Amino acid sequence: MTSDRTFELGLVMAGAISAGAYTAGVMDFLFEALDAYYEEKRKPGWDGPTHDVRIPIMSGASAGGMTSAICALHAFHDLAHVWPGKPVPPPERNRLYSSWVSDISLDRLLKTSDLDAPDVRGLKSLLCCNVLDEIVAEAFNMSGVCDRAWIGRGDDPSLRVRLTLTNLRGAPYSFRLFGSDTDETYGMLNHGDYFDFAVGKAPVLAPGADPGATPLDVTNLGQQEWRVYRQTALATGAFPVGLAPRLIERPDTSFYGQAQSFGYEDPSTGKYCPVKPDACFDKIAPYGFVSVDGGVIDNAPLELARRYLSGGATVRNDRSGDSASKAVLLIAPFPNFAAVPPQDDDDLLASVLQRLLSSLVDQARFKPEELQLAASDACFSRFMISPTRRGNGTAMAKQFPIASGVLNGFGGFLHESFRRHDYLLGRRNAQAFLRWNFGLPETNARLFKGVSINDDRWHIRDAGDATATLAAADDKKLAKKKFAETADGSKTTFGFPIIPLVDRLLTPIEIPAADMPKPDDVDRVALAAKIDARARKVMATLIDVDLRRVTHALGLDTGPLANVAMVGADWFGGPFLAKVLTKKAETVIDQALEQVREAFRPNGAGAP
């Protein structure tokens, strides 16, 4: 049973591709901070805040969805933490690190094992995704089953996990035409989808919780539903073209009638009104579809977490500092801050087609009000952690605070040092966020009223915009930070942390030179050979399997001309196009490595 002094926190992990290493690092430190706070506040002599912090839900998209899935497993298992200069924990004790830093690499993604089978059906992706299946399977091998008091809500110790998908089949919705004297409806398809899981020990959903969640028992990993969990984790990260799509199957379509996957906010009542699919969708069983990356449509699923925190009935959680008791925390490796797109006058078909998909994706993700609230320091129901570091002051360093940012987010796969740096930076940024920013004014009656708190020790200090390291003992040299008591008020009141950092976690996380990205350690010759081998296999599969299937379906695979065409494609088209792809890949990789060199070049002061 939890106390009335409870702050509920929903964690939202945005799409990140290889920068999932950064998100994993943030989560590593959040776990450590919460475990330490709960342990220390029970001891005699504790003089800090005593409220509970509960995490009842995690939501994620793409790499953030995969990280959410791993975190949900670690919520019920031991997690050994990663510190610079200390040995890396064994994989079974930290699947966040092993999955995002040690186990994944471009070398493994360039293998051809997915195309080597004689009965291969065709090409699914440019990269080999067998390694992702292995990583997800290995993630279930964890040590030290445990109970964490900060997981769940009220008397329900389970954790809700919501992972977004892009459903290529779609769910049909329809509306009667206003003013029409017929039964005709206006129809549309919703391709934004998600899966909802309740993870725990034989979990029982809390009374009043919105329906639709699939219960998963962490003490019974042989449960059939875990297979769906694994497949969904892979599907949410299935970056289009680059990574393989996944086949998803629900027992039926009842989820769409129960869940809040689509709806609107009623301005007169302030409540969220879910809309059910068209009646033609009611009796499909089973319901299967092909899924690609959940980030295509919903890359930062804030609403999935926010609505669960609010109980699904109200439009918003309390934003005022003196009364807030719930918040969503967005971890966004690429927060997409506004910038003017470069001038583009190329109106040729090839260029327009290339930009069309990205434009549709950008528009589907266009939710400026959500990021605005998360970035506001006067809204206490939404917070955000995104990469920041001191750097060397160059424009490239500002553009790429994480090494994974190059190659449009695929850069982290180039070398393990890139991913390790980003993981450690995630821990460093999480530490700074909890220390300097994640707080409420001391007037918050829900958390701090009536509690004897050592003001000098626990008042949050104002570090301003500083990015350099500040030792724990130097806190007292800073002025106390002031917070707004209301969402539209001025900053006049000192504040306390929502997740207090115990003394040992105030030791600044420094990233030494040994843990900086090492672009010169990338073996370009060996990498080029692997790219060439993969490209040749990709082109061979396209010609020998996919092209033959298409020509057969069109009746164009018979006769001497057809044979000549196929031979020409085999002997010229395949090798030639593979060489073109290889050269192009080598060029963009060289550019990416140079960007990392420039972004992480020491500035003379040795600052990371």
Coordinates of C-alpha atoms in Angstrom, one line a residue:
M1 CA 0.0 0.0 0.0
T2 CA 1.5 3.4 -1.0
S3 CA 1.1 6.7 0.9
D4 CA -1.0 9.6 -0.2
R5 CA 2.2 11.5 -0.9
T6 CA 2.7 10.0 -4.4
F7 CA 4.0 11.4 -7.6
E8 CA 3.2 9.4 -10.7
L9 CA 5.6 9.5 -13.6
G10 CA 4.9 8.1 -17.1
L11 CA 8.1 7.5 -19.1
V12 CA 7.9 8.1 -22.9
M13 CA 10.8 7.0 -25.1
A14 CA 10.9 8.5 -28.5
G15 CA 12.2 6.9 -31.7
A16 CA 16.0 7.0 -31.9
I17 CA 17.4 4.3 -34.3
S18 CA 21.0 3.7 -33.0
A19 CA 20.6 6.5 -30.4
G20 CA 18.6 4.0 -28.4
A21 CA 22.0 3.8 -26.6
Y22 CA 21.4 7.3 -25.3
T23 CA 17.8 6.5 -24.1
A24 CA 19.1 3.2 -22.5
G25 CA 21.7 5.3 -20.6
V26 CA 19.1 7.7 -19.3
M27 CA 17.0 4.7 -18.1
D28 CA 20.0 3.1 -16.5
F29 CA 20.5 6.2 -14.2
L30 CA 16.8 6.6 -13.5
F31 CA 16.6 3.0 -12.2
E32 CA 19.7 3.6 -10.1
A33 CA 18.4 6.9 -8.7
L34 CA 15.0 5.5 -7.8
D35 CA 16.4 2.4 -6.2
A36 CA 18.8 4.4 -4.1
Y37 CA 16.1 6.9 -3.0
Y38 CA 13.8 4.2 -1.8
E39 CA 16.6 2.5 0.0
E40 CA 18.0 5.6 1.7
K41 CA 14.7 7.3 2.8
R42 CA 13.9 4.4 5.0
K43 CA 17.1 4.7 7.0
P44 CA 17.3 6.7 10.3
G45 CA 18.6 10.2 9.9
W46 CA 17.1 10.8 6.5
D47 CA 16.3 14.6 6.2
G48 CA 15.0 14.8 2.7
P49 CA 11.6 14.5 1.0
T50 CA 9.7 11.3 1.9
H51 CA 7.0 11.1 -0.9
D52 CA 6.7 8.1 -3.1
V53 CA 7.5 8.1 -6.8
R54 CA 5.6 5.6 -8.9
I55 CA 6.0 4.6 -12.5
P56 CA 2.8 2.9 -13.7
I57 CA 3.4 3.2 -17.5
M58 CA 6.1 3.3 -20.1
S59 CA 5.4 4.0 -23.8
G60 CA 7.7 4.0 -26.7
A61 CA 8.2 4.1 -30.4
S62 CA 10.9 2.6 -32.6
A63 CA 14.2 2.3 -30.7
G64 CA 12.4 3.9 -27.8
G65 CA 9.8 1.2 -27.9
M66 CA 12.4 -1.5 -27.9
T67 CA 14.1 0.2 -24.9
S68 CA 10.7 0.3 -23.1
A69 CA 10.3 -3.4 -23.7
I70 CA 13.7 -4.1 -22.1
C71 CA 13.1 -1.7 -19.3
A72 CA 9.8 -3.4 -18.4
L73 CA 11.7 -6.7 -18.0
H74 CA 14.4 -5.1 -15.9
A75 CA 11.7 -3.5 -13.7
F76 CA 11.3 -7.0 -12.2
H77 CA 15.0 -8.1 -12.4
D78 CA 18.3 -6.8 -11.1
L79 CA 20.0 -4.0 -13.0
A80 CA 23.8 -3.5 -12.5
H81 CA 24.8 0.1 -13.6
V82 CA 27.5 1.3 -15.9
W83 CA 30.0 3.9 -14.6
P84 CA 33.1 5.1 -16.4
G85 CA 36.3 3.4 -15.3
K86 CA 34.4 0.4 -13.9
P87 CA 34.0 -3.1 -15.4
V88 CA 31.0 -3.5 -17.7
P89 CA 28.3 -5.7 -16.0
P90 CA 27.7 -9.1 -17.4
P91 CA 24.9 -9.1 -20.1
E92 CA 22.3 -10.8 -18.0
R93 CA 22.7 -8.1 -15.3
N94 CA 22.3 -5.2 -17.8
R95 CA 20.4 -5.9 -21.0
L96 CA 20.1 -2.2 -21.7
Y97 CA 23.9 -1.9 -22.2
S98 CA 24.4 -5.3 -23.8
S99 CA 21.5 -4.8 -26.3
W100 CA 22.4 -1.2 -27.3
V101 CA 26.2 -1.1 -26.9
S102 CA 27.8 -4.5 -26.9
D103 CA 25.6 -6.7 -29.1
I104 CA 24.5 -4.5 -32.0
S105 CA 26.9 -3.4 -34.7
L106 CA 27.0 -2.6 -38.4
D107 CA 29.1 -5.7 -38.9
R108 CA 26.3 -7.9 -37.7
L109 CA 23.7 -5.9 -39.7
L110 CA 25.7 -6.5 -42.9
K111 CA 25.6 -10.2 -42.6
T112 CA 23.8 -12.2 -45.4
S113 CA 22.4 -15.0 -43.3
D114 CA 18.8 -13.8 -43.9
L115 CA 19.3 -14.2 -47.7
D116 CA 21.4 -17.4 -47.8
A117 CA 18.6 -19.9 -47.5
P118 CA 17.8 -21.6 -50.8
D119 CA 14.0 -21.1 -50.2
V120 CA 14.3 -17.4 -49.4
R121 CA 11.0 -15.7 -50.4
G122 CA 12.5 -12.3 -51.3
L123 CA 14.1 -9.2 -50.0
K124 CA 12.7 -7.7 -46.8
S125 CA 15.3 -5.1 -45.9
L126 CA 18.6 -3.6 -46.9
L127 CA 20.1 -4.8 -43.6
C128 CA 20.2 -8.2 -42.0
C129 CA 17.8 -8.3 -39.0
N130 CA 18.7 -11.7 -37.6
V131 CA 20.8 -10.0 -35.0
L132 CA 17.8 -8.1 -33.7
D133 CA 15.9 -11.3 -33.2
E134 CA 18.8 -12.7 -31.2
I135 CA 19.1 -9.6 -29.1
V136 CA 15.4 -9.6 -28.2
A137 CA 15.5 -13.3 -27.4
E138 CA 18.6 -12.8 -25.2
A139 CA 16.9 -9.9 -23.4
F140 CA 14.8 -12.4 -21.5
N141 CA 17.9 -14.0 -19.9
M142 CA 18.2 -11.8 -16.8
S143 CA 19.4 -12.4 -13.3
G144 CA 18.1 -11.6 -9.9
V145 CA 14.2 -11.4 -9.8
C146 CA 13.2 -8.5 -7.6
D147 CA 10.3 -6.3 -6.5
R148 CA 10.5 -2.5 -6.9
A149 CA 8.2 -0.4 -4.8
W150 CA 8.2 2.3 -7.3
I151 CA 6.7 0.3 -10.1
G152 CA 2.9 0.3 -10.6
R153 CA 0.0 2.3 -9.3
G154 CA -1.9 2.1 -6.0
D155 CA -2.2 -1.6 -5.0
D156 CA -1.4 -2.7 -8.6
P157 CA 2.3 -3.6 -8.9
S158 CA 2.1 -4.2 -12.6
L159 CA 3.7 -2.0 -15.3
R160 CA 1.7 -0.9 -18.4
V161 CA 3.8 -0.9 -21.6
R162 CA 2.5 0.7 -24.7
L163 CA 4.4 0.3 -28.0
T164 CA 3.4 2.1 -31.1
L165 CA 3.2 0.4 -34.5
T166 CA 2.6 1.5 -38.1
N167 CA -0.2 -0.9 -39.2
L168 CA 0.0 -1.1 -43.0
R169 CA -3.4 -2.9 -43.2
G170 CA -5.1 -0.2 -41.1
A171 CA -8.3 -0.1 -39.1
P172 CA -11.5 1.3 -40.8
Y173 CA -13.5 4.2 -39.3
S174 CA -16.5 5.8 -40.7
F175 CA -18.8 8.8 -40.1
R176 CA -22.3 9.5 -41.3
L177 CA -22.5 12.4 -43.7
F178 CA -24.2 15.4 -42.0
G179 CA -27.3 16.5 -43.7
S180 CA -27.5 13.4 -45.9
D181 CA -30.7 11.5 -46.3
T182 CA -28.9 8.3 -47.1
D183 CA -27.0 5.7 -45.1
E184 CA -23.7 6.6 -46.8
T185 CA -20.7 7.1 -44.6
Y186 CA -17.4 8.8 -45.0
G187 CA -14.7 6.2 -44.5
M188 CA -11.0 6.4 -43.6
L189 CA -8.2 4.1 -42.4
N190 CA -6.2 4.6 -39.3
H191 CA -2.6 3.2 -39.6
G192 CA -1.4 4.4 -36.2
D193 CA -1.6 1.4 -33.9
Y194 CA -0.2 0.3 -30.6
F195 CA 0.0 -2.8 -28.3
D196 CA -0.8 -2.5 -24.7
F197 CA 0.7 -4.9 -22.1
A198 CA 0.5 -5.2 -18.3
V199 CA 3.8 -6.7 -17.1
G200 CA 4.2 -8.1 -13.6
K201 CA 3.9 -11.1 -11.4
A202 CA 0.6 -12.7 -12.4
P203 CA -0.7 -9.1 -12.9
V204 CA -4.3 -8.2 -12.3
L205 CA -5.3 -4.9 -13.9
A206 CA -6.3 -2.2 -11.4
P207 CA -10.0 -1.5 -11.1
G208 CA -11.0 1.3 -13.4
A209 CA -8.0 1.0 -15.7
D210 CA -8.8 1.2 -19.3
P211 CA -9.3 -2.2 -20.9
G212 CA -7.4 -3.8 -23.7
A213 CA -4.1 -4.7 -22.0
T214 CA -2.5 -8.1 -22.4
P215 CA -1.4 -9.5 -19.0
L216 CA 2.2 -10.9 -18.9
D217 CA 3.6 -12.8 -16.0
V218 CA 7.4 -12.3 -15.5
T219 CA 7.5 -15.5 -13.5
N220 CA 6.2 -17.5 -16.5
L221 CA 8.2 -16.6 -19.6
G222 CA 6.8 -19.6 -21.4
Q223 CA 3.4 -17.8 -21.5
Q224 CA 2.3 -17.7 -25.2
E225 CA 1.7 -13.9 -25.0
W226 CA 5.4 -13.2 -24.5
R227 CA 5.9 -14.2 -28.1
V228 CA 3.6 -11.3 -29.1
Y229 CA 5.6 -9.1 -26.8
R230 CA 8.8 -10.0 -28.5
Q231 CA 7.4 -9.6 -32.0
T232 CA 5.9 -6.2 -31.1
A233 CA 9.2 -5.0 -29.7
L234 CA 10.8 -5.9 -33.1
A235 CA 7.9 -4.4 -35.1
T236 CA 8.0 -1.0 -33.4
G237 CA 11.7 -0.7 -34.4
A238 CA 11.3 -2.0 -38.0
F239 CA 12.7 1.2 -39.7
P240 CA 11.2 1.2 -43.2
V241 CA 13.5 -0.3 -46.0
G242 CA 16.5 -0.5 -43.7
L243 CA 15.1 -3.1 -41.3
A244 CA 12.6 -5.9 -41.9
P245 CA 8.9 -5.4 -41.4
R246 CA 7.2 -7.8 -39.0
L247 CA 4.0 -9.8 -39.2
I248 CA 1.7 -9.1 -36.3
E249 CA -1.5 -11.0 -35.4
R250 CA -4.2 -10.2 -32.8
P251 CA -6.8 -12.9 -31.8
D252 CA -9.5 -10.6 -33.1
T253 CA -10.3 -6.9 -33.5
S254 CA -11.9 -6.3 -30.1
F255 CA -8.9 -4.3 -28.9
Y256 CA -9.9 -1.5 -31.2
G257 CA -13.3 -1.2 -29.7
Q258 CA -12.0 -1.2 -26.1
A259 CA -8.8 0.8 -26.4
Q260 CA -8.4 4.6 -26.8
S261 CA -6.5 4.3 -30.0
F262 CA -8.6 6.9 -31.8
G263 CA -10.8 9.7 -30.5
Y264 CA -11.3 13.3 -29.8
E265 CA -11.3 15.8 -26.8
D266 CA -14.8 17.2 -26.1
P267 CA -14.2 20.9 -25.4
S268 CA -17.5 21.2 -23.5
T269 CA -16.7 18.5 -20.9
G270 CA -12.9 18.4 -21.0
K271 CA -13.0 14.6 -21.5
Y272 CA -11.5 12.3 -24.1
C273 CA -14.1 10.5 -26.2
P274 CA -12.8 7.3 -27.9
V275 CA -14.3 6.4 -31.3
K276 CA -14.9 2.8 -32.3
P277 CA -14.0 1.4 -35.7
D278 CA -16.6 0.8 -38.3
A279 CA -19.0 -2.2 -37.7
C280 CA -17.5 -4.1 -40.6
F281 CA -14.4 -4.4 -38.5
D282 CA -16.1 -6.2 -35.6
K283 CA -15.9 -9.8 -36.5
I284 CA -12.5 -10.3 -38.0
A285 CA -10.6 -13.1 -36.3
P286 CA -7.7 -13.4 -36.3
Y287 CA -6.6 -10.0 -37.4
G288 CA -3.2 -10.0 -39.0
F289 CA -1.2 -7.2 -40.5
V290 CA 2.3 -6.2 -41.6
S291 CA 3.9 -3.6 -39.3
V292 CA 6.8 -1.2 -39.8
D293 CA 8.4 1.3 -37.4
G294 CA 6.0 2.8 -34.9
G295 CA 7.8 6.1 -35.2
V296 CA 6.6 6.6 -38.7
I297 CA 3.3 7.9 -37.4
D298 CA 3.8 8.4 -33.6
N299 CA 7.4 8.9 -32.8
A300 CA 6.9 10.3 -29.3
P301 CA 3.8 8.7 -27.8
L302 CA 3.2 11.2 -25.1
E303 CA -0.6 10.9 -25.3
L304 CA -0.5 7.1 -24.6
A305 CA 1.2 7.7 -21.3
R306 CA -0.6 11.0 -20.4
R307 CA -4.1 9.5 -20.9
Y308 CA -3.2 6.5 -18.7
L309 CA -1.9 8.8 -16.0
S310 CA -5.1 10.9 -16.1
G311 CA -7.3 7.8 -16.0
G312 CA -8.4 8.4 -19.6
A313 CA -11.2 10.7 -18.6
T314 CA -9.7 14.1 -18.4
V315 CA -8.0 16.1 -21.1
R316 CA -5.0 17.1 -19.0
N317 CA -3.1 16.5 -15.8
D318 CA -2.6 19.3 -13.3
R319 CA 0.2 21.6 -14.7
S320 CA 0.6 23.9 -11.6
G321 CA 3.7 23.5 -9.6
D322 CA 1.9 23.8 -6.2
S323 CA -0.5 20.9 -7.0
A324 CA 1.0 18.7 -9.7
S325 CA 1.1 15.1 -8.8
K326 CA 1.5 13.4 -12.2
A327 CA 3.8 14.0 -15.2
V328 CA 5.1 12.4 -18.3
L329 CA 8.9 12.4 -19.0
L330 CA 9.9 12.3 -22.6
I331 CA 13.3 11.0 -23.5
A332 CA 14.1 12.4 -26.9
P333 CA 17.6 11.8 -28.5
F334 CA 16.4 13.8 -31.5
P335 CA 13.9 16.4 -30.2
N336 CA 13.6 18.0 -33.7
F337 CA 13.9 21.6 -32.6
A338 CA 12.8 24.1 -35.2
A339 CA 15.1 24.9 -38.1
V340 CA 14.5 26.4 -41.5
P341 CA 14.8 23.6 -44.1
P342 CA 17.5 24.1 -46.8
Q343 CA 16.4 25.6 -50.1
D344 CA 15.4 22.9 -52.6
D345 CA 14.5 23.7 -56.2
D346 CA 14.8 20.2 -57.6
D347 CA 11.4 19.5 -59.1
L348 CA 12.4 16.3 -61.0
L349 CA 10.4 13.2 -60.4
A350 CA 13.2 11.2 -58.8
S351 CA 13.9 14.0 -56.3
V352 CA 10.2 14.6 -55.5
L353 CA 9.5 10.9 -54.9
Q354 CA 12.5 10.7 -52.6
R355 CA 11.2 13.6 -50.5
L356 CA 7.6 12.6 -50.5
L357 CA 7.8 9.8 -48.0
S358 CA 9.8 11.9 -45.5
S359 CA 7.3 14.8 -45.9
L360 CA 4.4 12.4 -45.1
V361 CA 6.3 11.1 -42.0
D362 CA 7.1 14.6 -40.8
Q363 CA 3.5 15.6 -41.2
A364 CA 2.2 12.6 -39.3
R365 CA 4.5 13.4 -36.4
F366 CA 3.6 17.1 -36.4
K367 CA 2.6 17.7 -32.8
P368 CA 4.3 21.0 -31.8
E369 CA 2.1 21.6 -28.7
E370 CA 3.4 18.4 -27.1
L371 CA 7.1 19.3 -27.4
Q372 CA 6.3 22.9 -26.4
L373 CA 4.8 21.7 -23.1
A374 CA 7.6 19.2 -22.5
A375 CA 10.2 21.9 -23.0
S376 CA 8.4 24.5 -20.8
D377 CA 9.9 25.1 -17.3
A378 CA 6.5 26.4 -16.1
C379 CA 4.5 23.3 -17.0
F380 CA 4.9 20.6 -14.3
S381 CA 3.0 17.8 -16.0
R382 CA 5.5 17.3 -18.9
F383 CA 9.3 17.1 -18.8
M384 CA 12.0 16.2 -21.4
I385 CA 15.5 14.9 -21.4
S386 CA 17.5 15.4 -24.6
P387 CA 21.3 15.2 -25.4
T388 CA 23.5 18.1 -24.3
R389 CA 27.2 18.3 -23.7
R390 CA 29.8 21.0 -23.4
G391 CA 31.6 20.0 -26.6
N392 CA 34.2 22.1 -28.4
G393 CA 32.0 25.0 -29.4
T394 CA 31.9 24.2 -33.1
A395 CA 28.7 24.1 -35.2
M396 CA 29.2 20.4 -35.7
A397 CA 29.4 19.7 -32.0
K398 CA 26.1 21.5 -31.5
Q399 CA 24.5 19.6 -34.3
F400 CA 25.8 16.3 -33.0
P401 CA 25.8 16.1 -29.2
I402 CA 25.6 12.3 -29.6
A403 CA 27.8 10.3 -32.0
S404 CA 24.7 8.3 -33.1
G405 CA 23.2 11.4 -34.7
V406 CA 25.3 11.1 -37.9
L407 CA 23.9 9.0 -40.8
N408 CA 20.4 10.2 -40.0
G409 CA 20.5 8.3 -36.7
F410 CA 22.3 5.2 -37.9
G411 CA 25.7 6.5 -37.0
G412 CA 25.9 4.6 -33.7
F413 CA 26.1 1.3 -35.5
L414 CA 29.5 2.3 -37.0
H415 CA 31.5 1.6 -33.8
E416 CA 31.0 0.5 -30.3
S417 CA 32.8 3.6 -28.9
F418 CA 30.0 5.8 -30.4
R419 CA 27.3 3.8 -28.6
R420 CA 29.2 3.7 -25.3
H421 CA 29.8 7.4 -25.3
D422 CA 26.1 8.0 -26.0
Y423 CA 25.1 5.6 -23.2
L424 CA 27.3 7.4 -20.7
L425 CA 26.1 10.8 -21.9
G426 CA 22.5 9.6 -21.3
R427 CA 23.5 8.7 -17.7
R428 CA 25.2 12.1 -17.3
N429 CA 22.3 14.0 -18.7
A430 CA 19.8 12.1 -16.5
Q431 CA 21.9 12.9 -13.5
A432 CA 22.0 16.6 -14.3
F433 CA 18.2 16.6 -15.1
L434 CA 17.3 15.1 -11.7
R435 CA 19.8 17.3 -9.9
W436 CA 19.0 20.7 -11.4
N437 CA 15.6 20.6 -13.2
F438 CA 13.2 17.8 -12.1
G439 CA 11.6 19.5 -9.2
L440 CA 8.5 21.3 -7.8
P441 CA 8.0 24.4 -5.7
E442 CA 8.2 23.7 -1.9
T443 CA 4.6 24.8 -1.7
N444 CA 3.4 21.6 -3.4
A445 CA 1.0 20.4 -0.8
R446 CA 0.8 16.8 -2.2
L447 CA 4.5 16.1 -1.8
F448 CA 6.1 18.4 0.7
K449 CA 3.5 19.8 3.1
G450 CA 4.1 18.8 6.7
V451 CA 7.4 17.1 6.0
S452 CA 10.5 18.2 7.8
I453 CA 13.1 18.8 5.1
N454 CA 16.6 20.1 5.4
D455 CA 16.3 23.2 3.2
D456 CA 20.0 23.8 2.8
R457 CA 20.7 20.3 1.6
W458 CA 17.6 19.7 -0.5
H459 CA 16.7 22.9 -2.1
I460 CA 17.5 22.7 -5.9
R461 CA 20.2 25.0 -6.9
D462 CA 20.3 27.2 -10.1
A463 CA 22.9 25.9 -12.5
G464 CA 21.7 28.1 -15.3
D465 CA 22.7 27.0 -18.7
A466 CA 26.1 25.6 -17.6
T467 CA 27.2 22.3 -19.2
A468 CA 30.5 21.9 -17.4
T469 CA 31.0 19.6 -14.5
L470 CA 30.0 20.9 -11.0
A471 CA 31.2 18.9 -8.0
A472 CA 28.7 18.1 -5.3
A473 CA 30.4 20.2 -2.8
D474 CA 30.1 23.3 -5.1
D475 CA 26.3 23.3 -4.8
K476 CA 26.3 25.7 -1.9
K477 CA 28.1 28.3 -4.1
L478 CA 25.0 28.6 -6.3
A479 CA 21.8 30.5 -5.7
K480 CA 18.7 28.5 -5.0
K481 CA 16.5 27.9 -8.0
K482 CA 13.1 29.4 -8.1
F483 CA 10.0 27.7 -9.5
A484 CA 6.6 29.0 -10.6
E485 CA 3.7 27.9 -8.3
T486 CA 1.2 28.0 -11.1
A487 CA 1.5 27.2 -14.8
D488 CA 1.2 30.8 -15.8
G489 CA 2.9 32.3 -12.8
S490 CA 6.3 33.8 -12.2
K491 CA 9.2 32.0 -10.6
T492 CA 9.2 33.1 -7.0
T493 CA 9.4 29.9 -4.9
F494 CA 12.3 27.6 -3.9
G495 CA 11.8 24.0 -4.9
F496 CA 12.6 20.4 -3.9
P497 CA 13.5 17.5 -6.2
I498 CA 10.9 15.0 -7.3
I499 CA 13.5 12.2 -7.3
P500 CA 16.1 13.2 -4.7
L501 CA 19.7 12.1 -5.5
V502 CA 21.4 10.4 -2.6
D503 CA 24.9 11.6 -1.7
R504 CA 26.7 8.9 -3.7
L505 CA 24.8 9.7 -6.8
L506 CA 25.9 13.4 -6.7
T507 CA 29.4 12.4 -7.8
P508 CA 29.5 13.9 -11.3
I509 CA 29.5 11.4 -14.2
E510 CA 32.6 12.4 -16.2
I511 CA 33.2 10.9 -19.7
P512 CA 36.9 10.5 -20.0
A513 CA 38.9 10.6 -23.2
A514 CA 39.0 6.8 -23.2
D515 CA 35.2 6.7 -23.6
M516 CA 34.9 9.3 -26.3
P517 CA 33.9 8.2 -29.9
K518 CA 36.8 6.8 -31.9
P519 CA 36.0 7.3 -35.6
D520 CA 39.6 6.5 -36.6
D521 CA 39.1 3.0 -35.1
V522 CA 36.6 2.1 -37.8
D523 CA 38.2 -0.3 -40.2
R524 CA 37.1 1.2 -43.5
V525 CA 38.6 -1.5 -45.6
A526 CA 36.9 -4.4 -43.8
L527 CA 33.7 -2.4 -43.6
A528 CA 33.7 -1.7 -47.4
A529 CA 34.2 -5.4 -48.1
K530 CA 31.2 -6.3 -45.9
I531 CA 29.0 -3.6 -47.6
D532 CA 30.0 -4.9 -51.0
A533 CA 29.1 -8.5 -50.0
R534 CA 25.8 -7.4 -48.6
A535 CA 25.0 -5.2 -51.6
R536 CA 25.8 -8.1 -54.1
K537 CA 23.6 -10.4 -52.1
V538 CA 20.7 -7.9 -51.9
M539 CA 20.9 -7.2 -55.7
A540 CA 21.1 -11.0 -56.5
T541 CA 18.0 -11.6 -54.3
L542 CA 16.1 -8.8 -56.0
I543 CA 16.8 -10.2 -59.5
D544 CA 16.7 -13.9 -58.9
V545 CA 13.7 -14.0 -56.5
D546 CA 11.7 -10.7 -56.5
L547 CA 12.1 -9.8 -60.2
R548 CA 11.4 -13.4 -61.3
R549 CA 8.2 -13.5 -59.2
V550 CA 7.0 -10.2 -60.7
T551 CA 7.7 -11.2 -64.3
H552 CA 6.0 -14.6 -63.7
A553 CA 2.9 -12.9 -62.3
L554 CA 2.8 -10.6 -65.4
G555 CA 3.4 -13.5 -67.8
L556 CA 6.7 -12.0 -69.0
D557 CA 9.0 -14.8 -67.9
T558 CA 8.8 -17.0 -71.0
G559 CA 10.4 -16.8 -74.4
P560 CA 14.0 -16.1 -75.6
L561 CA 13.8 -12.3 -74.9
A562 CA 12.8 -13.0 -71.3
N563 CA 15.7 -15.3 -70.9
V564 CA 18.1 -12.7 -72.4
A565 CA 16.7 -10.0 -70.1
M566 CA 17.2 -12.1 -67.0
V567 CA 20.7 -13.2 -68.0
G568 CA 21.6 -9.5 -68.6
A569 CA 20.1 -8.5 -65.2
D570 CA 22.1 -11.3 -63.5
W571 CA 25.4 -10.6 -65.2
F572 CA 25.3 -6.8 -65.5
G573 CA 22.5 -5.2 -63.5
G574 CA 23.2 -6.9 -60.2
P575 CA 27.0 -6.5 -59.9
F576 CA 26.8 -3.0 -61.4
L577 CA 24.1 -1.7 -59.1
A578 CA 25.8 -3.4 -56.1
K579 CA 29.0 -1.5 -56.9
V580 CA 27.0 1.8 -57.2
L581 CA 25.4 1.1 -53.8
T582 CA 28.7 0.2 -52.2
K583 CA 30.4 3.4 -53.5
K584 CA 27.5 5.5 -52.3
A585 CA 27.6 3.9 -48.9
E586 CA 31.3 4.4 -48.6
T587 CA 31.0 8.1 -49.4
V588 CA 28.3 8.8 -46.8
I589 CA 30.1 6.8 -44.2
D590 CA 33.3 8.8 -44.8
Q591 CA 31.3 12.0 -44.4
A592 CA 29.8 10.7 -41.2
L593 CA 33.1 9.8 -39.7
E594 CA 34.5 13.2 -40.5
Q595 CA 31.4 14.8 -38.9
V596 CA 32.2 12.8 -35.7
R597 CA 35.8 13.8 -35.8
E598 CA 34.8 17.5 -36.0
A599 CA 32.1 17.3 -33.4
F600 CA 34.2 15.5 -30.8
R601 CA 37.6 17.0 -31.5
P602 CA 39.0 18.2 -28.1
N603 CA 38.8 21.9 -27.6
G604 CA 42.1 22.2 -25.7
A605 CA 40.5 22.2 -22.3
G606 CA 39.8 18.5 -22.4
A607 CA 36.0 19.0 -22.0
P608 CA 33.9 16.1 -23.2

